[in-house]
């Protein structure tokens, strides 16, 4: 009985999304023909089509179907035939019933063939002409290229290929995701624009026919990857772009396929608009809003397009209010998504402008995203690996309108183009803070500058690692303290290893990670950044460390390679806490003791970590961990882990980076009512002072 009741509820839900065809069929006629004045109206006399009347003025008829080079129309009483060149087909209130009825197939074919709203397409994943043709040619031979491991999919016969059981079992979620969002159709479409080979379009048609037959939208809840929220949005872009070239091609001669295609787009829009399918407070939802906008703007004659358009705009505004700060920072915890979402949103702005319609007012703030990106970039052109960020070198040609951002152009070209920024210390919303020793020129080689970046902020679980209050430190052409990377979207154990607090350069309760629950949203942030003539400072705080616990971290930097890190954890209970610094690959331990560790690489660059004596006695240990600079890369490296136990603990850690082998030779620590004052001398004779608010 209970199972029967569930089945009834599901049937009602599906019925509300996709009403019975008979209910929609009762609506007014979907196609009309506006016939010009002076046109001849024809009727059959026997088997001969004969002129019967001439229109004195323009008139609109109900279109019934097409017949060769004629439209068959009616004025409500009489049926007429009109030459196609004498009339303009108009559509309104096109519904799912329209596209499900064979009676309208020929008219739908004409409507889809003559559609011009998508004059300037939005392309997800732009390919070079060579790559597009190479991959499309391979697809015709049954060898599909998929951008994620294992990269290849053998499809011997796309007409009979099973997109569920035939896809090999792999541990890369992205592989299956990309197959179902039609990355191959995108390759075929772009290849056709290069050389116009009809074979690409014929094969693309077969992909659409095979896939849609296997995955009727009524069953979307049963199919995780075919109807993935993000994948459905991307597939929508690829479908629209395919039709944009297919509609005027020699291949477009099948009314049944035009019906299927229009029905598929309508059903995709219906699903994208469904509240339970929508991904709020998530970049996936942004793509859903963009795709729904694209369908409703391209097909304004769909009966629900006006409502879809309003819905998409309102939802996109809410998404950007949540995930895009006023100063242009994308708030999904991962610098990589600053680039990814800027590229996505900037090109969508261009698409809307080219097609002459407006978007959410918040889309105006997208123009500020390159400024934030300027200061996230490390001197080697990579991004700090906070959250789901790989260590890839980013090039200016991949950035939309980079010439409009001269500071970013300078940062991405190693100081050879653009304008040198003057800012060297700053805060990016409440999520990041940065120190940049210099921007090249007389101050030193561009690539050798010390770069320090700090992260905090908990806005959602999207791309979120337990890395609050972590730091990334590079300089002199190498990473000194670096995050663990994202590894890849996979079920492999390495993916799970990069997520918890123990994989990051922060402090956590021994054996535990952070409490990333909805009740803790907003309880982590950068609180201040400051600059003086002798040091730069940053402070950030988090309450994610444990129930009733709070972690405050402050960092003071002498602007020349030495940092003082203050960690204070308050706790209602006694616990063991671990402070971790994960090092760059190739930094090898040469000396260590109970409170210090000294590392060097093959080029003589050095890192000295020294725990100062405050609060409980520290227990410093050297261990190993792993870093994934690129997806599926897994390299062993050293880490420094310092344990303290208490009902709240304090760490005061002195870090020195050396371009040449340099140590902290001595130090003194003075404690005042408000500050720690550390005076230190390096092995090269340099003496400096750093102060830290207690």
XYZ file of C-alpha atoms in Angstrom:
694
model
C 0.000 0.000 0.000
C 2.798 2.402 0.934
C 4.676 1.623 -2.303
C 1.487 2.205 -4.305
C 0.967 5.582 -2.599
C 4.552 6.656 -3.434
C 3.988 5.716 -7.078
C 0.832 7.852 -7.188
C 2.656 10.848 -5.677
C 5.507 10.541 -8.192
C 3.029 10.301 -11.053
C 1.292 13.470 -9.857
C 4.598 15.333 -9.609
C 5.652 14.315 -13.108
C 2.208 15.234 -14.402
C 2.533 18.736 -12.935
C 5.810 19.270 -14.794
C 4.673 17.782 -18.082
C 0.847 18.065 -18.411
C -1.108 15.561 -20.510
C -0.921 16.332 -24.198
C -4.675 16.573 -24.534
C -4.852 19.440 -22.044
C -2.375 21.506 -24.041
C -3.784 20.512 -27.421
C -6.976 22.387 -26.634
C -5.079 25.698 -26.768
C -5.249 28.052 -29.760
C -3.534 27.104 -33.017
C 0.236 27.418 -32.566
C 1.152 28.477 -36.103
C -0.216 31.307 -38.222
C 0.734 32.533 -41.676
C 0.878 36.248 -42.378
C 0.176 36.461 -46.130
C 1.142 39.586 -48.096
C -1.262 41.745 -50.038
C -1.546 40.656 -53.669
C -0.776 37.021 -52.908
C -2.643 34.348 -54.793
C -4.757 31.837 -52.878
C -4.990 28.350 -54.370
C -7.366 25.403 -54.043
C -7.456 21.948 -55.570
C -9.773 21.390 -58.476
C -9.678 17.670 -58.831
C -5.974 16.922 -58.563
C -4.834 20.296 -59.893
C -3.856 23.207 -57.642
C -5.683 26.154 -59.150
C -5.582 29.939 -58.432
C -8.846 30.977 -56.817
C -8.420 34.413 -55.267
C -6.056 37.335 -54.819
C -5.700 39.120 -51.484
C -6.403 42.824 -51.593
C -4.677 43.358 -48.272
C -2.417 41.376 -45.971
C -4.191 38.722 -43.953
C -3.313 36.222 -41.249
C -4.482 32.620 -41.599
C -4.263 29.627 -39.337
C -1.471 27.423 -40.689
C -2.337 23.745 -40.956
C 0.705 22.168 -42.579
C 3.061 22.477 -45.549
C 2.810 20.758 -48.909
C 5.870 21.006 -51.108
C 6.449 24.696 -51.779
C 3.057 25.683 -50.321
C 1.480 26.285 -46.939
C -1.965 24.859 -46.306
C -3.980 27.388 -44.317
C -7.517 28.102 -43.221
C -9.499 31.231 -42.435
C -11.865 29.225 -40.263
C -14.221 28.355 -43.081
C -12.154 27.608 -46.162
C -8.871 25.814 -46.757
C -6.346 27.515 -49.024
C -2.845 26.932 -50.343
C -0.300 29.774 -50.343
C 3.151 29.789 -51.897
C 5.818 29.855 -49.193
C 7.409 32.986 -50.591
C 4.108 34.849 -50.193
C 3.727 34.246 -46.461
C 5.632 34.585 -43.216
C 5.191 31.816 -40.689
C 4.449 33.060 -37.214
C 4.351 31.031 -34.020
C 2.862 31.655 -30.603
C 2.133 29.575 -27.536
C 4.186 26.645 -28.761
C 3.780 23.918 -26.187
C 4.979 20.435 -25.514
C 1.790 19.230 -27.175
C 2.748 21.116 -30.324
C 6.026 19.259 -30.532
C 4.498 15.905 -29.657
C 1.875 15.917 -32.410
C 2.702 14.632 -35.886
C 0.123 17.076 -37.248
C 2.495 19.995 -36.613
C 5.753 18.331 -37.654
C 6.105 20.104 -40.993
C 5.228 23.499 -39.546
C 7.642 22.970 -36.671
C 10.273 22.079 -39.258
C 9.682 25.434 -40.976
C 9.696 27.294 -37.665
C 12.946 25.693 -36.501
C 14.581 26.130 -39.917
C 13.855 29.853 -40.182
C 14.546 30.755 -36.545
C 17.032 33.637 -36.332
C 17.085 34.622 -32.645
C 20.317 32.719 -31.969
C 22.375 34.793 -34.380
C 25.307 35.118 -31.983
C 25.765 31.866 -30.025
C 27.088 31.314 -26.522
C 29.714 28.569 -26.659
C 30.664 26.535 -23.640
C 34.176 25.144 -24.147
C 35.581 26.962 -27.148
C 37.958 24.719 -29.134
C 40.718 25.639 -31.526
C 39.817 24.845 -35.158
C 42.467 22.104 -35.267
C 41.256 20.425 -32.075
C 37.623 20.642 -33.139
C 38.281 18.930 -36.484
C 40.645 16.322 -35.029
C 38.174 15.312 -32.332
C 35.167 15.371 -34.658
C 36.953 13.202 -37.236
C 37.824 10.698 -34.502
C 34.201 10.689 -33.328
C 33.029 9.755 -36.836
C 35.268 6.695 -36.538
C 33.686 5.830 -33.195
C 36.568 7.164 -31.073
C 35.174 9.894 -28.844
C 37.549 12.248 -27.050
C 36.365 13.135 -23.530
C 38.331 15.888 -21.719
C 38.674 13.881 -18.466
C 40.432 10.564 -17.726
C 40.497 8.032 -19.281
C 39.902 10.527 -22.143
C 38.608 8.090 -24.766
C 35.260 6.398 -25.279
C 34.733 3.750 -27.935
C 31.294 4.098 -29.573
C 31.133 1.510 -32.409
C 27.561 2.393 -33.422
C 25.964 5.465 -31.893
C 22.485 4.353 -32.985
C 22.603 1.293 -30.730
C 25.104 2.492 -28.115
C 23.797 2.284 -24.549
C 24.790 5.427 -22.699
C 24.329 3.645 -19.388
C 25.655 0.082 -19.512
C 28.131 0.595 -22.361
C 30.102 3.409 -20.704
C 33.035 1.768 -18.898
C 33.246 1.970 -15.121
C 35.798 4.645 -14.245
C 36.547 6.543 -11.051
C 36.396 9.981 -12.704
C 32.997 11.569 -12.231
C 33.908 14.195 -14.804
C 34.254 11.543 -17.528
C 30.612 10.428 -17.342
C 29.462 13.987 -16.701
C 31.069 15.241 -19.917
C 29.744 12.384 -22.041
C 26.182 13.226 -21.046
C 26.524 16.968 -21.448
C 27.318 16.319 -25.136
C 30.956 17.358 -25.322
C 31.130 15.317 -28.563
C 28.207 17.214 -30.097
C 30.066 20.428 -29.291
C 33.158 19.120 -31.098
C 31.082 18.228 -34.166
C 29.369 21.622 -34.204
C 32.615 23.573 -34.019
C 34.273 21.334 -36.620
C 31.398 22.016 -39.026
C 31.994 25.758 -38.714
C 35.611 25.106 -39.786
C 35.118 23.035 -42.945
C 31.370 22.557 -43.465
C 31.428 18.743 -43.677
C 27.857 17.455 -43.618
C 29.042 14.222 -41.996
C 29.515 16.064 -38.697
C 25.901 17.185 -38.624
C 24.539 13.802 -39.655
C 26.492 12.166 -36.846
C 25.371 14.829 -34.389
C 21.764 14.139 -35.360
C 22.272 10.459 -34.587
C 23.709 11.295 -31.156
C 20.658 13.386 -30.277
C 18.241 10.740 -31.532
C 19.981 7.900 -29.705
C 20.361 9.745 -26.402
C 16.852 11.203 -26.230
C 15.325 7.819 -26.972
C 17.140 6.314 -24.002
C 16.438 9.141 -21.563
C 12.865 10.474 -21.700
C 12.666 13.506 -19.443
C 9.801 12.019 -17.440
C 12.375 9.632 -15.956
C 14.915 12.318 -15.036
C 14.961 11.394 -11.342
C 16.188 7.899 -12.224
C 19.190 9.116 -14.211
C 21.868 10.870 -12.154
C 24.320 11.707 -14.924
C 22.022 12.145 -17.951
C 20.008 14.681 -15.961
C 22.706 16.114 -13.741
C 21.765 19.702 -12.803
C 24.958 21.244 -14.200
C 25.218 18.811 -17.113
C 21.671 19.520 -18.272
C 22.504 23.225 -18.474
C 25.703 22.662 -20.460
C 23.962 20.200 -22.784
C 21.394 22.935 -23.466
C 24.121 25.255 -24.783
C 25.518 22.497 -26.996
C 22.057 21.669 -28.345
C 21.297 25.292 -29.173
C 24.628 25.762 -30.917
C 24.224 22.556 -32.900
C 20.837 23.666 -34.182
C 22.196 27.084 -35.053
C 24.376 25.516 -37.772
C 22.148 22.533 -38.538
C 19.007 24.555 -39.360
C 20.407 26.142 -42.545
C 22.423 23.128 -43.677
C 21.706 20.690 -46.503
C 21.246 17.985 -43.875
C 18.129 19.611 -42.424
C 15.463 17.720 -44.339
C 13.671 15.725 -41.641
C 10.520 17.263 -40.049
C 10.415 14.492 -37.446
C 13.875 15.467 -36.219
C 12.866 19.139 -36.047
C 9.936 18.086 -33.865
C 12.169 15.972 -31.639
C 14.695 18.762 -31.286
C 12.121 21.418 -30.403
C 10.487 19.042 -27.921
C 13.874 18.291 -26.333
C 14.607 21.994 -25.857
C 11.154 22.613 -24.412
C 11.551 19.734 -21.973
C 15.024 20.898 -20.960
C 13.624 24.345 -20.187
C 10.766 22.861 -18.193
C 13.201 20.815 -16.136
C 15.617 23.720 -15.638
C 12.729 25.780 -14.275
C 11.588 23.064 -11.861
C 12.272 24.177 -8.235
C 13.252 20.718 -7.000
C 15.785 20.368 -9.831
C 17.323 23.768 -9.241
C 20.675 24.177 -7.451
C 20.464 27.337 -5.367
C 23.538 29.025 -3.874
C 25.721 27.077 -6.258
C 27.497 27.828 -9.533
C 25.501 24.946 -11.047
C 22.395 27.061 -10.533
C 24.044 29.957 -12.366
C 24.507 27.692 -15.387
C 20.882 26.576 -15.083
C 19.757 30.206 -15.103
C 21.926 30.959 -18.132
C 20.591 27.941 -20.036
C 16.990 28.783 -19.205
C 17.616 32.356 -20.355
C 19.125 31.055 -23.596
C 16.118 28.883 -24.433
C 13.532 31.511 -23.504
C 15.303 34.230 -25.508
C 15.948 31.999 -28.515
C 12.426 30.571 -28.542
C 10.199 33.426 -27.477
C 7.280 31.635 -29.119
C 7.318 28.878 -26.507
C 4.217 29.340 -24.394
C 6.175 29.546 -21.115
C 9.191 31.540 -22.288
C 8.132 34.850 -20.742
C 7.731 33.237 -17.337
C 10.951 31.271 -17.720
C 12.803 34.455 -18.611
C 11.605 36.278 -15.497
C 12.356 33.272 -13.317
C 15.870 32.911 -14.700
C 16.652 36.600 -14.160
C 15.380 36.635 -10.590
C 17.221 33.442 -9.697
C 20.451 34.659 -11.291
C 20.268 37.852 -9.241
C 19.876 35.810 -6.064
C 22.776 33.554 -7.082
C 25.125 36.484 -7.684
C 24.046 38.195 -4.474
C 25.196 35.055 -2.703
C 28.345 34.176 -4.631
C 29.811 37.391 -6.062
C 31.066 40.022 -3.651
C 30.783 43.733 -4.299
C 34.518 43.843 -5.108
C 34.307 41.047 -7.662
C 35.349 37.989 -5.640
C 33.686 34.679 -6.435
C 32.752 33.250 -3.039
C 32.995 29.512 -3.606
C 36.267 29.099 -1.726
C 38.430 28.283 -4.752
C 40.602 30.733 -6.721
C 40.267 28.507 -9.815
C 36.566 29.316 -9.901
C 37.425 33.019 -10.025
C 38.770 32.344 -13.526
C 36.174 29.763 -14.503
C 33.178 31.845 -13.475
C 34.618 35.083 -14.848
C 35.073 33.415 -18.231
C 31.560 31.975 -18.053
C 29.819 35.156 -16.957
C 31.814 37.579 -19.081
C 31.111 35.642 -22.270
C 27.454 35.405 -21.305
C 27.366 39.189 -20.936
C 28.851 39.419 -24.437
C 26.245 36.976 -25.745
C 23.383 39.008 -24.285
C 24.794 42.245 -25.703
C 25.255 40.709 -29.168
C 21.673 39.486 -29.120
C 20.393 42.770 -27.695
C 18.730 41.849 -24.463
C 19.406 42.559 -20.819
C 20.429 40.393 -17.889
C 20.387 40.690 -14.115
C 21.805 44.014 -12.941
C 24.338 42.089 -10.849
C 25.978 40.922 -14.078
C 27.471 44.424 -14.310
C 29.758 43.510 -11.395
C 31.406 40.758 -13.423
C 33.723 43.398 -14.871
C 35.420 43.699 -11.436
C 36.429 40.046 -11.261
C 39.761 40.465 -13.126
C 40.949 42.954 -10.519
C 40.642 40.387 -7.729
C 42.270 37.762 -9.930
C 45.301 40.031 -10.372
C 46.249 39.680 -6.723
C 45.431 36.000 -6.411
C 47.972 35.022 -9.058
C 51.351 33.866 -7.832
C 54.487 35.121 -9.626
C 54.704 31.837 -11.574
C 51.230 32.343 -13.071
C 49.448 29.723 -10.949
C 46.826 30.194 -8.247
C 47.045 29.185 -4.565
C 45.465 25.740 -4.289
C 42.749 26.664 -1.816
C 39.595 24.588 -2.210
C 39.186 22.891 -5.572
C 42.059 24.647 -7.313
C 44.758 22.866 -9.346
C 48.187 24.422 -9.909
C 47.855 25.390 -13.571
C 49.669 28.218 -15.326
C 47.061 30.665 -16.582
C 47.703 32.616 -19.766
C 46.183 35.970 -20.745
C 44.697 34.681 -23.995
C 42.321 32.568 -21.905
C 40.893 35.655 -20.153
C 38.017 37.516 -21.764
C 38.802 41.172 -22.445
C 42.138 40.983 -20.668
C 43.247 44.168 -22.429
C 40.642 46.036 -20.415
C 42.490 44.953 -17.240
C 46.075 46.230 -17.605
C 47.071 45.147 -14.092
C 45.916 41.587 -14.708
C 47.647 41.591 -18.087
C 50.865 42.617 -16.345
C 50.486 39.900 -13.681
C 49.854 37.210 -16.300
C 52.693 38.247 -18.614
C 55.448 38.325 -16.026
C 55.611 42.107 -16.162
C 56.265 42.338 -19.925
C 52.852 43.758 -20.929
C 50.206 45.849 -19.244
C 50.618 48.195 -16.287
C 52.372 47.305 -13.025
C 49.986 47.349 -10.047
C 50.941 49.561 -7.136
C 49.031 47.543 -4.535
C 51.106 44.973 -2.655
C 48.914 44.180 0.337
C 45.159 43.881 0.480
C 41.961 42.062 1.270
C 39.589 40.469 -1.228
C 36.117 40.451 0.289
C 36.125 38.367 3.492
C 37.613 35.336 1.756
C 41.239 36.168 0.896
C 44.111 38.428 1.919
C 47.386 38.791 0.041
C 50.948 40.104 0.393
C 53.104 40.631 -2.688
C 56.742 41.555 -2.068
C 57.095 43.404 -5.370
C 55.983 43.465 -9.003
C 59.378 43.183 -10.649
C 61.364 45.976 -12.241
C 63.966 47.620 -10.045
C 62.668 45.751 -6.984
C 63.885 42.427 -8.370
C 63.077 39.681 -10.830
C 59.317 39.319 -11.324
C 59.360 35.540 -10.765
C 61.340 35.815 -7.516
C 58.835 37.922 -5.574
C 57.525 36.493 -2.305
C 53.758 35.974 -2.447
C 51.628 35.154 0.587
C 47.911 34.447 0.440
C 45.475 33.653 3.223
C 41.974 32.212 3.042
C 38.849 32.103 5.191
C 35.127 32.244 4.589
C 32.370 29.662 4.702
C 29.469 30.546 2.414
C 28.342 27.055 1.399
C 29.811 23.588 0.909
C 30.448 24.246 -2.791
C 34.107 23.387 -3.506
C 34.758 23.845 0.192
C 37.691 22.142 1.880
C 38.427 22.336 5.616
C 41.126 24.921 4.902
C 39.940 27.926 6.880
C 42.744 30.216 8.050
C 45.210 28.435 5.805
C 48.136 30.126 4.076
C 50.032 29.663 0.818
C 53.616 30.958 0.674
C 55.829 31.090 -2.412
C 58.958 33.018 -3.300
C 62.253 32.964 -5.170
C 60.666 30.810 -7.859
C 59.273 27.970 -5.693
C 56.497 26.968 -3.307
C 57.466 26.944 0.352
C 54.133 26.305 2.077
C 51.453 24.987 -0.244
C 47.992 23.473 -0.047
C 47.116 19.920 -1.059
C 45.197 20.642 -4.291
C 41.884 19.138 -5.388
C 43.188 15.840 -6.856
C 40.101 15.463 -9.076
C 36.378 14.779 -8.847
C 36.601 11.097 -8.195
C 35.792 8.370 -5.686
C 39.470 7.569 -5.189
C 40.808 7.783 -1.602
C 43.182 10.573 -2.632
C 40.195 12.850 -3.192
C 39.005 12.233 0.336
C 42.517 12.844 1.673
C 42.684 16.448 0.378
C 39.411 17.564 1.982
C 39.886 17.425 5.807
C 41.695 19.945 7.981
C 44.758 17.702 8.333
C 45.528 18.305 4.645
C 45.762 22.080 5.090
C 48.029 24.725 6.585
C 45.905 25.507 9.591
C 45.169 24.362 13.167
C 42.676 21.647 14.039
C 41.697 19.309 16.849
C 43.859 16.208 16.621
C 42.039 13.466 14.725
C 39.168 15.737 13.695
C 38.262 18.033 10.840
C 36.100 21.177 10.822
C 32.362 21.388 11.391
C 31.149 22.288 7.910
C 27.458 22.387 8.777
C 24.760 24.889 7.870
C 24.719 26.255 11.419
C 28.309 27.443 10.939
C 27.784 29.322 7.674
C 29.401 32.751 7.848
C 31.487 31.926 10.911
C 34.846 32.261 9.203
C 36.291 35.423 7.673
C 39.242 37.692 7.028
C 38.904 40.434 9.646
C 41.656 42.926 8.833
C 44.673 43.697 6.686
C 47.169 46.436 7.457
C 50.445 47.921 6.238
C 53.130 49.949 7.968
C 56.667 50.999 7.089
C 58.139 47.918 8.791
C 55.594 45.099 8.402
C 52.354 43.978 6.824
C 49.685 42.261 8.893
C 46.555 40.215 8.357
C 44.059 38.684 10.747
C 41.340 36.135 10.271
C 39.063 34.086 12.480
C 37.038 30.872 12.352
C 34.562 29.069 14.572
C 34.560 25.939 12.431
C 37.279 24.190 14.423
C 34.907 22.544 16.911
C 31.850 22.965 19.099
C 32.312 26.076 21.190
C 35.884 26.565 19.919
C 37.307 29.515 18.033
C 40.553 29.969 16.137
C 42.172 33.361 15.565
C 45.194 33.599 13.284
C 47.334 36.649 12.666
C 50.316 37.001 10.400
C 53.008 39.683 10.404
C 55.422 39.871 7.457
C 58.626 41.900 7.400
C 58.311 42.323 3.590
C 61.591 40.501 3.058
C 61.046 36.794 3.630
C 60.311 36.428 7.359
C 56.860 35.923 8.890
C 55.484 35.639 12.389
C 52.324 33.514 12.659
C 50.113 33.760 15.742
C 47.464 31.104 16.374
C 45.125 31.312 19.345
C 42.510 28.622 19.916
C 39.939 29.025 22.675
C 38.068 25.938 23.819
C 35.544 25.020 26.517
C 37.272 21.639 26.928
C 40.813 20.345 27.097
C 41.959 18.921 23.785
C 45.029 18.246 21.676
C 45.516 20.675 18.786
C 47.758 20.358 15.738
C 49.239 23.190 13.700
C 50.330 22.043 10.224
C 52.510 23.482 7.499
C 52.683 21.376 4.321
C 55.773 22.118 2.257
C 56.494 22.309 -1.434
C 57.926 19.240 -3.141
C 61.726 19.138 -3.018
C 62.235 20.898 0.296
C 64.263 18.340 2.238
C 64.952 18.368 5.956
C 68.579 19.020 6.867
C 68.115 19.791 10.576
C 65.334 19.575 13.152
C 64.742 19.580 16.909
C 61.891 19.719 19.397
C 60.982 23.295 18.365
C 62.478 23.847 14.927
C 62.981 22.391 11.474
C 65.225 23.508 8.634
C 64.734 22.558 4.986
C 66.626 23.167 1.741
C 66.063 22.342 -1.906
C 68.570 21.428 -4.615
C 69.007 25.101 -5.556
C 69.883 26.088 -1.983
C 66.600 27.839 -1.194
C 65.710 27.318 2.449
C 62.834 27.343 4.931
C 63.361 27.673 8.687
C 60.377 26.937 10.957
C 60.821 27.919 14.607
C 58.243 27.524 17.371
C 58.652 30.226 20.028
C 58.041 29.453 23.687
C 54.581 30.671 24.589
C 51.777 28.880 26.372
C 52.048 25.042 26.503
C 55.213 23.292 25.392
C 55.068 22.537 21.655
C 55.873 19.097 20.234
C 57.178 19.587 16.725
C 57.411 16.624 14.369
C 58.360 16.185 10.718
C 56.051 13.944 8.749
C 55.000 13.336 5.195
C 51.905 14.313 3.264
C 50.886 14.540 -0.379
C 50.201 17.294 -2.858
C 48.242 17.178 -6.107
C 49.502 20.026 -8.276
C 47.354 18.786 -11.153
C 44.419 16.402 -11.314
C 45.450 12.821 -10.551
C 48.980 13.939 -9.658
C 50.032 12.702 -6.198
C 53.473 13.657 -4.901
C 54.965 13.058 -1.510
C 56.342 16.035 0.416
C 57.234 17.034 3.985
C 55.017 18.620 6.569
C 55.714 20.227 9.943
C 53.125 19.286 12.563
C 53.244 20.886 16.027
C 50.992 19.581 18.785
C 49.842 21.407 21.915
C 47.346 20.318 24.514
C 45.191 22.465 26.725
C 41.910 24.204 27.284
C 42.832 26.555 24.525
C 46.349 26.978 23.189
C 48.602 29.620 21.624
C 51.226 29.146 18.908
C 53.802 31.735 17.929
C 55.747 30.541 14.892
C 58.618 32.257 13.127
C 59.058 31.333 9.445
C 61.975 32.432 7.298
C 62.310 31.903 3.545
C 65.820 32.055 2.135
C 66.758 32.627 -1.478
C 70.104 31.159 -0.352
C 70.676 28.919 2.682
C 69.747 31.234 5.565
C 68.781 30.452 9.156
C 67.298 32.289 12.100
C 70.444 32.449 14.198
C 68.906 33.998 17.343
C 65.813 35.759 18.632
C 64.378 37.461 21.700
C 60.715 37.507 22.663
C 59.242 40.374 24.672
C 55.683 40.107 25.967
C 53.766 43.312 26.710
C 50.184 43.872 27.772
C 49.052 43.957 24.138
C 51.859 42.603 21.977
C 54.486 39.999 21.385
C 57.654 41.660 20.098
C 60.151 39.381 18.360
C 63.672 40.574 17.509
C 65.595 38.134 15.360
C 68.945 37.867 13.661
C 69.557 35.831 10.521
C 72.718 33.931 9.675
C 73.593 36.596 7.086
C 73.658 39.222 9.842
C 70.280 40.802 9.077
C 68.445 41.935 12.225
C 64.745 42.786 12.210
C 61.747 43.144 14.541
C 58.194 41.859 14.133
C 55.372 42.685 16.537
C 52.162 40.744 17.001
C 48.947 41.742 18.716
C 48.158 39.250 21.473
